[in-house]
Structures are given as structure tokens and as C-alpha cells.
Amino acid sequence: MDANSEVDLSQLDPVLDRYRDGGRTSLLPALHEAQRIYGYLPDPVLTAIGQALRVPLADIHGVVEFYTMFYDRLTGERIVRICTDPACALAGGEQVLEAACRHAGNIRPGETSPDGAVTVERATCIGLCDQAPAALVNEQAFAGLTPDDVEALLAGQGNAPEVRITGEPRVLSRRVGKISPTDLEAHRTGGAFEGLKHALTGMTPEEVIEEVKRSGLVGRGGAAFPTGLKWQFTRGAEGQPKYVVCNADESEPGTFKDRVLMEGDPFRVLEGMTICGYAIGSSKGYLFIRGEYPHAAAVLEEAVAAARQANLLGENILGTDFSFEIEIRRGAGAYICGEETALFEAIEGKRGYPRLKPPFPTTHGLFNRPTVINNVETLASVPDILTNGAEWFQQWGTEHSTGLKLFCVSGHVGQPSLVEAPFGITLRELIERYCGGFDGTPQAVLMGGAAGAFLTPDQFDTPLTFEDLRPLGASIGSGAIMVFNESVDLREVLRTLGHFFAHESCGKCYPCQLGTQRQMEILDRVAEGQAQAGDIERLTLIGQTMTDASICGLGQTAGMAVMSALRLWPDLFAPNGKGSA
Amino acid sequence: MPDETQTITLTIDGQEIHVPPGTTILEAAEQNGITIPHVCYHEALTPPAVCRVCVVEVEGARVLQAACVAECAPDMVVHTHSERVETSRRTILEMLSSAVTLDEAPELQQLLEEYQADTSRFSGGKRREFELLDDNPFYVRDYSQCIMCWRCVEICADDGQYAFALNFGGRGFQSHIATFRDYPLPDTTCVFCGQCVNVCPTGALKPKIEWGLEQGLGPEEIRQLTRRGKKRKKGNGRE
């Protein structure tokens, strides 16, 4: 590339100096900063980074190729990423994308306009499903787009997203939208860091773990593992140092709760991490946030600085002998990094390939050390439990699904929004009471995101708990609830999901690497009314094999929605199938 | 550390088996005459456990387990050829054959036959096709025959040569073996030790002489080909 010979490497020196001692774990941060300087990642820049961090060049190539937000060629001045995942597709995301491409000079998605001003890309879910369709222009998010908005959008203008949050009681989300996100004093007046104070000044680490265990809190990222137990295992594991990792790689299509929490009440997340650090005997936490959430990342950075200033992070927190630091790490476009071990790999500066389990993170996590990795909402639930006690938390929900939950409601309802409600509320109640009811006659709900399963209207009175959904072959998952009314051709929804998984499969194991591709191809022809004899069997075999034989949760759930649709509506997949619309 | 003096007793396909702690299911099976097929596994390398052809059913486990890495545990009950296992293996083999040219992979051909794989089931979809890379005097790379078993990457790195010339490009189905920015091998850290060619289970990596003979070339022509600087093509490089 000719441009390479003209690269001025002196601009990179301060970056390299800062990261040199960190070695490979600094790879993603260094690539992000280099790209900010040069607009892309030219070969000499990569070579210099490899030498400074002592990372083989082939490995650097592997990393740059893995993460979609790293570019090896010059992009437009503005990168416009338009979401076309299910909620945005329902609201016209494809039309916005088409209009943007046309307006940029008849380019195709992924290309740069002839004048070099904009690159237009198809984005995977950017967590604004309640205000669809949405887009990111460089680091700024825009919502509620129509094709008429594209001229402004390409110039970096449009409607900023708003905070839409409802439900009752508002506990976890009570400060969101009411207090300036990074105003530490105002948040403290509102109760922030009370839980940490309780823990540090009145409880032993074992007592903290016991309280969290008694509360019945389980992971809110999708796997629903008991939080206190995870902490206990990690505390008891051999090996130092130990780490706290906050999984803020929220990428499940239809899910936006963690973004809202982080943008509106970042201190709650930091407080939860710090309490966890105290409980397990760790002095270092990492918060790994997806690259598509630049605003939340900036808010968190500011919150970390404010907390450090106020001695709520750093040495001898609140005058005790407990010290804890938090580092914010940004992802770069890879859904798989929401898988806990893939996330560790990303922090370690590698391709986000999930690891083989066992061993589990509680003994062999980040940097092969004992690690607690919890979802944002999970950690954010902890402070109030310590302030008010486990019994207080148990007043909501059921015996096996305790507490409150953030539900992300999108699609065909009156008011798509984030809803805080106790476990056990029914789907119908959630939507009728808080989301303005169904918009049109509901046909189905996709529960738990792309990796979830469909529910039909006769199942809408099921209480939303882990135990009630399990017999239906569904799960709460990340709390995503996507509603489709009768105007929707579900084959189109399935096609979108198929493309999503094919795009996001990391490619490590054969079942998922090959299965997501073949699944997508079949769903494409099904959506086009070109289903072939045997396609039902093919999809079933692919789904079974991915579920049974894949390494990680992505592959194991990549066929879930399709298999649930096969059970519910086999006619959709029949040759010459008429679809549902 | 597991106590080496202890013995683990487990059942594989109805057969009671005794092994020391740390033994994988694959090792235990092989030591007792039970065959579990595998593709990516190579005894000299870290098992990447990516092919998932060696999966077995362990009673009580939610999903199938890769026998090459799953360790035997006391009272474990393993089924190496249950219907669930066979379905996954056959489907993986069928999908693989629909994506990659396996003509020069005898072990895979044998497995396809053994599992009565219907190689037409997934045909017609996208295949992984690449141009032949002939960029050095020693060997050629035909990634249309590459099954992504990771062996070459592992042996090039800290499982063998510590040359670190190879890694991956792309993601998902588009994943492939790559050098830094697709540079031709002589421009990378490759030392031409040839170990990657040795462990490649397909025709993806091939000594140049063998390739030349297959092309019907005579010794003199091959000698010409393998002289650096003559007939040398660039990789699929981006320069």
C-alpha cells in the first residue's frame, strides 16, 4: 500500500511508551488509539505495535481481522453504522440503510463514499431496540430514524436517543435518568456507595458472600448462575492475584438494559464490582464494554475518575485497608466476547475465541487466575442487597427467581422501553401495564434475544421466572422481549437471526463455524419462498449438532430460535411455504 | 495435582475401564480398543478440540464432550457411539465436505464412508475457495483443502517451532489460515522448517516437488520452479 510509506510513526510513540510495559494485554487499547490517530491501521503501525508489545505480527493480523471495528484500510471520515437486527429491521432499518447507501453515492454496505466522507455499514444490534431503527455515527448514537433522515445522519446529525424506563418498583434503575450520570455527590445523596460502606465497615468478606448467597441473586447475563456461589468458589480458589471482571459486552440482539444502567448510573456498577473485590480478595477489576457503546464507556471513565478522587476506588478505600482499582476496556465489534472466556481472551489481547471448559473462570479465569465474571445488571443488584439485607431482596419474585429484573421490551408494543419489574410478572401484564399494550394482534414473542426461543400468545400469561419458562423450552436469557404482530413474516425474522449468527460465529469449532453458515443459507431461501425438500431435516440436524457439539454458549444457542420456530410453525419451512403474513 | 497412585474406574460403552487420573476419554478408549474418530487431534500438539468429531455422550452432562480433552472421572458412564453422538459426527462431516475439498484427505474420506455421510445434503452452499499460493521454493498452500484443524498454526507457534508466522484471518465460516497481512511466506517469520507440512492432514500444504510431480512436471521443470525468484507469484497479498 503506497500510503504505508508515508505513515509518520512518531505520532505513535506516546501510545507505545504508555503501553510498552503492559505487553500483549495492551493490544486492543493500543490498536484503538492507533486507529484514532491514523484513521485505520497501516502495516508499519501494526509492526511498531507488535515490536513494542512483543506480539508476533501474525497474531496481530489475527486480532485485527477478528474485530469488526478495526480497519486495515482507510475508511470514510465518518463511519455510519446502521442497525438492521430484528427490532430495527421491524422499524425499517433496512430502508434506512438502503437510503443511506444511495445518498452516499450508490455504494454498498461496507463501502466508502467516492468523496471519502462516509463509510456506511450494516451494524449488529447497538442496544437501542426501544428506539428503533438506530445508528451509530462514529461515537454518537442516533435513534428513531427514517429514510428521510439519512442526509442529516450522514452529516452526523439526528435525534439523540432518550432514556425510556418504566416499571415498578424502580430500585435498580431508581437513579437512572433522575440524576446527572457522573455527579458523584448527587448519586451519594441518592444512596450510592452505601452498600460498599456497609460491606467495608461492618462485614467480613465471608459475610458479604453469605448475604449475596442468601438473597438468591443469580446471574442476569443469561446463564442464571448463583452469584454468591460463584464468589465463594473464587474466594476459595488457589492462586493470586484474583480478578473481578464486569461483562459489559451486552450484544444480545434486543438487549439494552446494561447500556441504560451504565449510561445512567455508572457508580452502581463500579460499587458492585468493588464489593465483589472485597468479598473475593481481589484488588483489580476490569470492566469490558463492547465497542459499540462509546458513550457508556466515556461515562464510565468519568465515573471511575470521580470515584477515585473521592477515595471510593484506589488505595485504602473509605479509610479501610481495602484497595481496589478498576480499568475500563473497550471491545471492538465481536458478539462472541460476551462469552466469558472469549472476553478474557480479548482483555489478554487475543482473538475472542472461547476457551474449553473446564477449567472454569473461578479457578482459571483472566490471566489464568481465579476470576469472578458477572454481568452489569448482576453487579448493579449487589449494593442494595448489602444495604437492605437479603430478606429485603427476597420480597420480590419467587422462591427460585428472586428479586427484580430489567426487561428490554421492543417491537410491536405501544411504548417499547426498559421495564423494571419483579420476577413472576406475566409477559402480558408487563406489556399491558408498562409498555402501552400490544401494537396490533400479537403473533409471537422472541424471548431472550437471538439466542432465545419464541413464545406464542397462549403462553403470554406465563410468569416470567426461570422455573416457569423452562418447561416451555424458553428462558429469561438476557431479559430481551421482542414482540411481533401479525403483520410480520417470521421467516424474515429468522433470516435476520441466521445472518446475525453467521456474522458473529468466531469460527473456532466446526459445528458453529459451518452450521451458522449453512443455517443462514437455508433461512435465506426459506424467506424467499424457495425452501427445498429436506430443509426442515437440514435445519434440525444443524440445530441439534450446534447445540450438542459446539464449544461455547454461542454455538449451543445459535439454533435455538430456529428450532423453536420449527416446532411451532413447521409450515413456514415447507417447500412453497406461504409464510405467516 | 492428581494423585498418580489412584485409579479411576469408569464405564465406556459398557466396558469397565481403569485409568490413572488425568487420562482423557480418548486415551482411555484407545488403550482399551475402543475407537473414537477424530480430525483435529494430533498427539504431538495441544488439542484445540475444534473439530468436535471426537465428541462422546457422558451421562449427566448437558452437552456432548470432546473426548480429546475431557478427562475421565470416577464412575463416569460414556457412550462413544450413541445416536446423539453419531448424528453430530455425521452432520459435522457432511457440512465439512460441503465446504472444503477433501479429495486429498484419506482419513476424512474414510470417516465419510464409515458414517455413511450424505455429502450432497448440504451441497450447493458457499464453499471455502482460495487460489493456490505458490510463494516460496519449498511448499505450496491450497487453502481450498484446509479444514482449519489448527495444526499448522500450533506447530508454527509454541507447540513446535516458535516461528509464529501463521495465524488466522476472518471469522466464522470465513476463517482461514493467514500470515501477517497475507504477506508471502519469505517476507514473514517463517523459517521453512516444514513441520506444518508434516502435520497437515489434507492436501492444503504440500511439498513443492510433490505438487510439481502431480502437475505432470519433470524434474528439471520442478527444479526451475523451486528456484527463488523464478516463477514466484505473490501471495494473495494486498500490496
Tab-separated table of N, CA, C and O in Angstrom, chain B residues 81-182:
chain	number	residue	atom	x	y	z
B	81	HIS	N	-20.710	-44.149	20.831
B	81	HIS	CA	-21.385	-44.284	19.532
B	81	HIS	C	-22.902	-44.232	19.661
B	81	HIS	O	-23.603	-44.897	18.915
B	82	SER	N	-23.398	-43.423	20.597
B	82	SER	CA	-24.853	-43.313	20.729
B	82	SER	C	-25.419	-42.557	19.527
B	82	SER	O	-24.685	-41.940	18.750
B	83	GLU	N	-26.725	-42.586	19.403
B	83	GLU	CA	-27.347	-41.955	18.246
B	83	GLU	C	-27.055	-40.447	18.218
B	83	GLU	O	-26.789	-39.864	17.172
B	84	ARG	N	-27.115	-39.844	19.413
B	84	ARG	CA	-26.838	-38.410	19.511
B	84	ARG	C	-25.430	-38.091	19.018
B	84	ARG	O	-25.201	-37.115	18.290
B	85	VAL	N	-24.489	-38.930	19.435
B	85	VAL	CA	-23.097	-38.750	19.043
B	85	VAL	C	-22.940	-38.910	17.527
B	85	VAL	O	-22.322	-38.087	16.847
B	86	GLU	N	-23.550	-39.976	17.015
B	86	GLU	CA	-23.401	-40.261	15.588
B	86	GLU	C	-24.038	-39.172	14.727
B	86	GLU	O	-23.522	-38.829	13.669
B	87	THR	N	-25.154	-38.630	15.204
B	87	THR	CA	-25.807	-37.549	14.452
B	87	THR	C	-24.885	-36.343	14.342
B	87	THR	O	-24.711	-35.760	13.266
B	88	SER	N	-24.293	-35.947	15.473
B	88	SER	CA	-23.389	-34.795	15.440
B	88	SER	C	-22.195	-35.062	14.533
B	88	SER	O	-21.825	-34.232	13.714
B	89	ARG	N	-21.592	-36.244	14.691
B	89	ARG	CA	-20.410	-36.549	13.864
B	89	ARG	C	-20.748	-36.525	12.388
B	89	ARG	O	-20.053	-35.907	11.582
B	90	ARG	N	-21.837	-37.194	12.040
B	90	ARG	CA	-22.195	-37.273	10.626
B	90	ARG	C	-22.493	-35.879	10.078
B	90	ARG	O	-22.048	-35.513	8.994
B	91	THR	N	-23.236	-35.088	10.853
B	91	THR	CA	-23.598	-33.750	10.373
B	91	THR	C	-22.355	-32.874	10.197
B	91	THR	O	-22.236	-32.135	9.219
B	92	ILE	N	-21.426	-32.969	11.148
B	92	ILE	CA	-20.190	-32.186	11.024
B	92	ILE	C	-19.439	-32.609	9.755
B	92	ILE	O	-18.994	-31.769	8.967
B	93	LEU	N	-19.331	-33.920	9.534
B	93	LEU	CA	-18.614	-34.413	8.352
B	93	LEU	C	-19.314	-33.983	7.069
B	93	LEU	O	-18.668	-33.586	6.094
B	94	GLU	N	-20.639	-34.033	7.084
B	94	GLU	CA	-21.388	-33.634	5.880
B	94	GLU	C	-21.200	-32.137	5.604
B	94	GLU	O	-20.999	-31.720	4.462
B	95	MET	N	-21.247	-31.345	6.657
B	95	MET	CA	-21.078	-29.900	6.452
B	95	MET	C	-19.660	-29.588	5.995
B	95	MET	O	-19.442	-28.734	5.140
B	96	LEU	N	-18.686	-30.298	6.579
B	96	LEU	CA	-17.293	-30.069	6.197
B	96	LEU	C	-17.076	-30.392	4.723
B	96	LEU	O	-16.460	-29.619	3.986
B	97	SER	N	-17.644	-31.514	4.305
B	97	SER	CA	-17.431	-31.899	2.901
B	97	SER	C	-18.139	-30.942	1.948
B	97	SER	O	-17.777	-30.836	0.787
B	98	SER	N	-19.140	-30.236	2.457
B	98	SER	CA	-19.842	-29.282	1.599
B	98	SER	C	-19.097	-27.954	1.484
B	98	SER	O	-19.451	-27.092	0.695
B	99	ALA	N	-18.049	-27.794	2.314
B	99	ALA	CA	-17.361	-26.500	2.338
B	99	ALA	C	-15.934	-26.568	1.815
B	99	ALA	O	-15.390	-25.587	1.333
B	100	VAL	N	-15.324	-27.746	1.944
B	100	VAL	CA	-13.892	-27.874	1.692
B	100	VAL	C	-13.641	-29.067	0.766
B	100	VAL	O	-14.350	-30.065	0.845
B	101	THR	N	-12.634	-28.959	-0.084
B	101	THR	CA	-12.252	-30.082	-0.938
B	101	THR	C	-11.495	-31.113	-0.114
B	101	THR	O	-10.430	-30.818	0.418
B	102	LEU	N	-12.069	-32.314	-0.011
B	102	LEU	CA	-11.448	-33.338	0.837
B	102	LEU	C	-10.822	-34.462	0.027
B	102	LEU	O	-10.485	-35.515	0.565
B	103	ASP	N	-10.662	-34.242	-1.279
B	103	ASP	CA	-10.181	-35.304	-2.159
B	103	ASP	C	-8.834	-35.871	-1.719
B	103	ASP	O	-8.544	-37.043	-1.933
B	104	GLU	N	-7.996	-35.023	-1.142
B	104	GLU	CA	-6.663	-35.489	-0.764
B	104	GLU	C	-6.532	-35.662	0.743
B	104	GLU	O	-5.470	-35.459	1.312
B	105	ALA	N	-7.662	-35.993	1.370
B	105	ALA	CA	-7.647	-36.231	2.813
B	105	ALA	C	-8.175	-37.632	3.084
B	105	ALA	O	-9.350	-37.819	3.381
B	106	PRO	N	-7.304	-38.635	2.981
B	106	PRO	CA	-7.753	-40.020	3.069
B	106	PRO	C	-8.467	-40.345	4.382
B	106	PRO	O	-9.452	-41.085	4.384
B	107	GLU	N	-7.982	-39.769	5.492
B	107	GLU	CA	-8.622	-40.088	6.767
B	107	GLU	C	-10.061	-39.584	6.789
B	107	GLU	O	-10.959	-40.247	7.315
B	108	LEU	N	-10.266	-38.413	6.203
B	108	LEU	CA	-11.621	-37.872	6.176
B	108	LEU	C	-12.509	-38.646	5.215
B	108	LEU	O	-13.688	-38.876	5.485
B	109	GLN	N	-11.912	-39.061	4.102
B	109	GLN	CA	-12.681	-39.882	3.159
B	109	GLN	C	-13.187	-41.143	3.842
B	109	GLN	O	-14.334	-41.560	3.680
B	110	GLN	N	-12.292	-41.730	4.644
B	110	GLN	CA	-12.653	-42.957	5.336
B	110	GLN	C	-13.778	-42.706	6.343
B	110	GLN	O	-14.712	-43.499	6.453
B	111	LEU	N	-13.684	-41.584	7.043
B	111	LEU	CA	-14.732	-41.255	8.007
B	111	LEU	C	-16.075	-41.009	7.320
B	111	LEU	O	-17.129	-41.423	7.801
B	112	LEU	N	-16.025	-40.310	6.186
B	112	LEU	CA	-17.259	-40.036	5.446
B	112	LEU	C	-17.953	-41.348	5.093
B	112	LEU	O	-19.170	-41.478	5.180
B	113	GLU	N	-17.123	-42.308	4.713
B	113	GLU	CA	-17.673	-43.598	4.336
B	113	GLU	C	-18.224	-44.336	5.556
B	113	GLU	O	-19.344	-44.837	5.549
B	114	GLU	N	-17.418	-44.347	6.595
B	114	GLU	CA	-17.797	-45.048	7.813
B	114	GLU	C	-19.119	-44.529	8.380
B	114	GLU	O	-19.928	-45.291	8.883
B	115	TYR	N	-19.300	-43.235	8.300
B	115	TYR	CA	-20.515	-42.638	8.873
B	115	TYR	C	-21.630	-42.498	7.840
B	115	TYR	O	-22.632	-41.846	8.090
B	116	GLN	N	-21.421	-43.112	6.699
B	116	GLN	CA	-22.405	-43.057	5.615
B	116	GLN	C	-22.911	-41.642	5.415
B	116	GLN	O	-24.122	-41.386	5.348
B	117	ALA	N	-21.957	-40.733	5.399
B	117	ALA	CA	-22.304	-39.324	5.260
B	117	ALA	C	-22.898	-39.052	3.883
B	117	ALA	O	-22.394	-39.550	2.880
B	118	ASP	N	-23.963	-38.286	3.880
B	118	ASP	CA	-24.578	-37.875	2.620
B	118	ASP	C	-23.923	-36.559	2.211
B	118	ASP	O	-24.305	-35.493	2.663
B	119	THR	N	-22.908	-36.686	1.343
B	119	THR	CA	-22.125	-35.491	1.011
B	119	THR	C	-22.902	-34.510	0.149
B	119	THR	O	-22.434	-33.415	-0.128
B	120	SER	N	-24.101	-34.903	-0.266
B	120	SER	CA	-24.882	-33.951	-1.064
B	120	SER	C	-25.881	-33.181	-0.191
B	120	SER	O	-26.517	-32.245	-0.656
B	121	ARG	N	-26.017	-33.585	1.068
B	121	ARG	CA	-27.071	-32.979	1.894
B	121	ARG	C	-26.939	-31.452	1.979
B	121	ARG	O	-27.907	-30.723	1.865
B	122	PHE	N	-25.721	-30.985	2.176
B	122	PHE	CA	-25.544	-29.534	2.341
B	122	PHE	C	-24.864	-28.908	1.120
B	122	PHE	O	-24.330	-27.807	1.208
B	123	SER	N	-24.861	-29.625	0.015
B	123	SER	CA	-24.159	-29.078	-1.155
B	123	SER	C	-24.943	-27.917	-1.750
B	123	SER	O	-26.120	-27.739	-1.480
B	124	GLY	N	-24.268	-27.138	-2.540
B	124	GLY	CA	-24.923	-26.003	-3.184
B	124	GLY	C	-24.718	-24.702	-2.438
B	124	GLY	O	-25.004	-23.624	-2.940
B	125	GLY	N	-24.209	-24.787	-1.216
B	125	GLY	CA	-23.935	-23.575	-0.448
B	125	GLY	C	-22.553	-23.037	-0.751
B	125	GLY	O	-21.829	-23.570	-1.595
B	126	LYS	N	-22.207	-22.003	-0.025
B	126	LYS	CA	-20.907	-21.375	-0.225
B	126	LYS	C	-19.804	-22.356	0.168
B	126	LYS	O	-19.901	-23.064	1.159
B	127	ARG	N	-18.755	-22.387	-0.628
B	127	ARG	CA	-17.591	-23.217	-0.298
B	127	ARG	C	-16.440	-22.310	0.067
B	127	ARG	O	-16.408	-21.139	-0.302
B	128	ARG	N	-15.474	-22.846	0.783
B	128	ARG	CA	-14.274	-22.045	1.073
B	128	ARG	C	-13.280	-22.273	-0.049
B	128	ARG	O	-12.641	-23.317	-0.123
B	129	GLU	N	-13.199	-21.309	-0.924
B	129	GLU	CA	-12.317	-21.470	-2.082
B	129	GLU	C	-11.228	-20.408	-2.070
B	129	GLU	O	-11.497	-19.237	-1.807
B	130	PHE	N	-10.042	-20.825	-2.343
B	130	PHE	CA	-8.901	-19.912	-2.353
B	130	PHE	C	-8.020	-20.244	-3.547
B	130	PHE	O	-7.991	-21.381	-4.009
B	131	GLU	N	-7.300	-19.244	-3.992
B	131	GLU	CA	-6.319	-19.526	-5.039
B	131	GLU	C	-5.099	-20.188	-4.438
B	131	GLU	O	-4.721	-19.896	-3.295
B	132	LEU	N	-4.495	-21.061	-5.215
B	132	LEU	CA	-3.280	-21.727	-4.749
B	132	LEU	C	-2.192	-20.678	-4.481
B	132	LEU	O	-1.968	-19.786	-5.296
B	133	LEU	N	-1.549	-20.776	-3.327
B	133	LEU	CA	-0.472	-19.844	-3.008
B	133	LEU	C	0.870	-20.526	-3.255
B	133	LEU	O	1.215	-21.499	-2.598
B	134	ASP	N	1.589	-20.016	-4.235
B	134	ASP	CA	2.885	-20.579	-4.612
B	134	ASP	C	3.879	-19.437	-4.456
B	134	ASP	O	4.183	-18.733	-5.407
B	135	ASP	N	4.360	-19.223	-3.249
B	135	ASP	CA	5.152	-18.022	-2.996
B	135	ASP	C	6.546	-18.302	-2.439
B	135	ASP	O	7.222	-17.410	-1.962
B	136	ASN	N	6.942	-19.598	-2.473
B	136	ASN	CA	8.263	-19.915	-1.914
B	136	ASN	C	8.765	-21.196	-2.560
B	136	ASN	O	8.006	-21.931	-3.177
B	137	PRO	N	10.046	-21.497	-2.408
B	137	PRO	CA	10.614	-22.657	-3.118
B	137	PRO	C	10.312	-24.005	-2.473
B	137	PRO	O	10.667	-25.037	-3.015
B	138	PHE	N	9.676	-24.013	-1.319
B	138	PHE	CA	9.587	-25.261	-0.561
B	138	PHE	C	8.227	-25.941	-0.590
B	138	PHE	O	8.135	-27.138	-0.714
B	139	TYR	N	7.193	-25.157	-0.426
B	139	TYR	CA	5.881	-25.784	-0.419
B	139	TYR	C	4.810	-24.832	-0.928
B	139	TYR	O	4.993	-23.615	-0.941
B	140	VAL	N	3.688	-25.427	-1.340
B	140	VAL	CA	2.563	-24.624	-1.824
B	140	VAL	C	1.420	-24.759	-0.820
B	140	VAL	O	1.336	-25.722	-0.066
B	141	ARG	N	0.563	-23.752	-0.851
B	141	ARG	CA	-0.572	-23.739	0.078
B	141	ARG	C	-1.878	-23.654	-0.715
B	141	ARG	O	-2.075	-22.723	-1.480
B	142	ASP	N	-2.714	-24.650	-0.536
B	142	ASP	CA	-4.010	-24.664	-1.217
B	142	ASP	C	-5.094	-24.690	-0.148
B	142	ASP	O	-5.568	-25.748	0.270
B	143	TYR	N	-5.492	-23.505	0.285
B	143	TYR	CA	-6.415	-23.435	1.413
B	143	TYR	C	-7.848	-23.846	1.066
B	143	TYR	O	-8.696	-23.899	1.942
B	144	SER	N	-8.098	-24.152	-0.202
B	144	SER	CA	-9.400	-24.751	-0.530
B	144	SER	C	-9.508	-26.148	0.071
B	144	SER	O	-10.583	-26.717	0.154
B	145	GLN	N	-8.356	-26.696	0.444
B	145	GLN	CA	-8.352	-28.020	1.067
B	145	GLN	C	-8.138	-27.931	2.577
B	145	GLN	O	-7.925	-28.941	3.238
B	146	CYS	N	-8.166	-26.725	3.099
B	146	CYS	CA	-7.863	-26.539	4.520
B	146	CYS	C	-9.114	-26.750	5.361
B	146	CYS	O	-10.153	-26.152	5.104
B	147	ILE	N	-9.005	-27.608	6.373
B	147	ILE	CA	-10.151	-27.875	7.237
B	147	ILE	C	-10.075	-27.109	8.552
B	147	ILE	O	-10.857	-27.357	9.464
B	148	MET	N	-9.137	-26.208	8.684
B	148	MET	CA	-8.999	-25.394	9.897
B	148	MET	C	-8.824	-26.249	11.152
B	148	MET	O	-9.512	-26.066	12.152
B	149	CYS	N	-7.876	-27.180	11.076
B	149	CYS	CA	-7.629	-28.047	12.232
B	149	CYS	C	-6.658	-27.398	13.218
B	149	CYS	O	-6.432	-27.936	14.293
B	150	TRP	N	-6.063	-26.289	12.815
B	150	TRP	CA	-5.158	-25.501	13.666
B	150	TRP	C	-3.764	-26.099	13.806
B	150	TRP	O	-2.901	-25.523	14.479
B	151	ARG	N	-3.512	-27.290	13.230
B	151	ARG	CA	-2.223	-27.933	13.491
B	151	ARG	C	-1.050	-27.079	13.030
B	151	ARG	O	-0.049	-26.953	13.728
B	152	CYS	N	-1.158	-26.493	11.834
B	152	CYS	CA	-0.024	-25.727	11.302
B	152	CYS	C	0.245	-24.493	12.165
B	152	CYS	O	1.400	-24.142	12.420
B	153	VAL	N	-0.845	-23.860	12.623
B	153	VAL	CA	-0.678	-22.664	13.445
B	153	VAL	C	-0.012	-23.033	14.767
B	153	VAL	O	0.906	-22.362	15.235
B	154	GLU	N	-0.458	-24.153	15.328
B	154	GLU	CA	0.094	-24.556	16.626
B	154	GLU	C	1.558	-24.964	16.535
B	154	GLU	O	2.372	-24.592	17.382
B	155	ILE	N	1.893	-25.726	15.502
B	155	ILE	CA	3.283	-26.198	15.429
B	155	ILE	C	4.216	-25.069	15.029
B	155	ILE	O	5.388	-25.057	15.392
B	156	CYS	N	3.696	-24.090	14.333
B	156	CYS	CA	4.498	-22.927	13.948
B	156	CYS	C	4.763	-22.041	15.171
B	156	CYS	O	5.763	-21.340	15.249
B	157	ALA	N	3.846	-22.114	16.147
B	157	ALA	CA	3.980	-21.280	17.347
B	157	ALA	C	4.587	-22.093	18.484
B	157	ALA	O	5.525	-22.849	18.264
B	158	ASP	N	4.043	-21.986	19.671
B	158	ASP	CA	4.747	-22.553	20.830
B	158	ASP	C	4.527	-24.044	21.056
B	158	ASP	O	4.952	-24.581	22.063
B	159	ASP	N	3.893	-24.724	20.116
B	159	ASP	CA	3.876	-26.186	20.197
B	159	ASP	C	5.088	-26.777	19.482
B	159	ASP	O	5.300	-27.997	19.533
B	160	GLY	N	5.819	-25.941	18.753
B	160	GLY	CA	6.907	-26.516	17.977
B	160	GLY	C	8.025	-25.540	17.680
B	160	GLY	O	9.011	-25.436	18.406
B	161	GLN	N	7.828	-24.758	16.640
B	161	GLN	CA	8.942	-24.033	16.066
B	161	GLN	C	9.180	-22.632	16.644
B	161	GLN	O	10.227	-22.068	16.444
B	162	TYR	N	8.221	-22.094	17.325
B	162	TYR	CA	8.324	-20.718	17.843
B	162	TYR	C	8.622	-19.705	16.743
B	162	TYR	O	9.328	-18.735	16.955
B	163	ALA	N	8.111	-19.965	15.549
B	163	ALA	CA	8.322	-19.020	14.447
B	163	ALA	C	7.171	-18.020	14.370
B	163	ALA	O	7.357	-16.887	13.931
B	164	PHE	N	6.012	-18.419	14.777
B	164	PHE	CA	4.841	-17.534	14.821
B	164	PHE	C	4.567	-16.839	13.489
B	164	PHE	O	4.281	-15.652	13.443
B	165	ALA	N	4.712	-17.597	12.406
B	165	ALA	CA	4.470	-16.996	11.095
B	165	ALA	C	3.004	-17.091	10.691
B	165	ALA	O	2.561	-16.369	9.809
B	166	LEU	N	2.268	-18.001	11.324
B	166	LEU	CA	0.896	-18.256	10.894
B	166	LEU	C	-0.107	-17.904	11.985
B	166	LEU	O	0.153	-18.095	13.160
B	167	ASN	N	-1.241	-17.403	11.553
B	167	ASN	CA	-2.364	-17.197	12.458
B	167	ASN	C	-3.628	-17.270	11.609
B	167	ASN	O	-3.623	-17.920	10.569
B	168	PHE	N	-4.671	-16.596	12.068
B	168	PHE	CA	-5.942	-16.695	11.370
B	168	PHE	C	-6.361	-15.361	10.763
B	168	PHE	O	-6.055	-14.310	11.291
B	169	GLY	N	-7.105	-15.475	9.672
B	169	GLY	CA	-7.782	-14.313	9.130
B	169	GLY	C	-9.266	-14.577	9.193
B	169	GLY	O	-9.701	-15.718	9.347
B	170	GLY	N	-10.057	-13.526	9.070
B	170	GLY	CA	-11.505	-13.683	9.017
B	170	GLY	C	-12.081	-14.210	10.312
B	170	GLY	O	-11.421	-14.271	11.337
B	171	ARG	N	-13.335	-14.609	10.211
B	171	ARG	CA	-14.085	-15.053	11.384
B	171	ARG	C	-15.184	-15.974	10.894
B	171	ARG	O	-15.580	-15.899	9.737
B	172	GLY	N	-15.686	-16.833	11.756
B	172	GLY	CA	-16.786	-17.704	11.367
B	172	GLY	C	-16.425	-18.585	10.188
B	172	GLY	O	-15.313	-19.105	10.097
B	173	PHE	N	-17.378	-18.728	9.268
B	173	PHE	CA	-17.153	-19.560	8.089
B	173	PHE	C	-16.001	-19.020	7.243
B	173	PHE	O	-15.354	-19.754	6.507
B	174	GLN	N	-15.783	-17.717	7.337
B	174	GLN	CA	-14.729	-17.081	6.524
B	174	GLN	C	-13.342	-17.239	7.133
B	174	GLN	O	-12.374	-16.731	6.589
B	175	SER	N	-13.250	-17.915	8.273
B	175	SER	CA	-11.941	-18.079	8.910
B	175	SER	C	-10.993	-18.807	7.976
B	175	SER	O	-11.400	-19.696	7.236
B	176	HIS	N	-9.745	-18.436	8.029
B	176	HIS	CA	-8.734	-19.127	7.224
B	176	HIS	C	-7.361	-18.898	7.842
B	176	HIS	O	-7.187	-18.013	8.677
B	177	ILE	N	-6.411	-19.697	7.413
B	177	ILE	CA	-5.037	-19.539	7.891
B	177	ILE	C	-4.410	-18.367	7.142
B	177	ILE	O	-4.588	-18.221	5.927
B	178	ALA	N	-3.687	-17.536	7.876
B	178	ALA	CA	-3.111	-16.354	7.231
B	178	ALA	C	-1.772	-15.979	7.844
B	178	ALA	O	-1.491	-16.294	8.998
B	179	THR	N	-0.955	-15.303	7.035
B	179	THR	CA	0.265	-14.677	7.536
B	179	THR	C	-0.069	-13.220	7.840
B	179	THR	O	-1.167	-12.754	7.523
B	180	PHE	N	0.868	-12.508	8.416
B	180	PHE	CA	0.668	-11.084	8.676
B	180	PHE	C	0.327	-10.358	7.374
B	180	PHE	O	1.094	-10.414	6.421
B	181	ARG	N	-0.833	-9.790	7.332
B	181	ARG	CA	-1.330	-9.043	6.178
B	181	ARG	C	-1.201	-9.825	4.877
B	181	ARG	O	-0.960	-9.253	3.811
B	182	ASP	N	-1.299	-11.134	4.990
B	182	ASP	CA	-1.219	-12.019	3.832
B	182	ASP	C	0.088	-11.882	3.063
B	182	ASP	O	0.135	-12.124	1.841
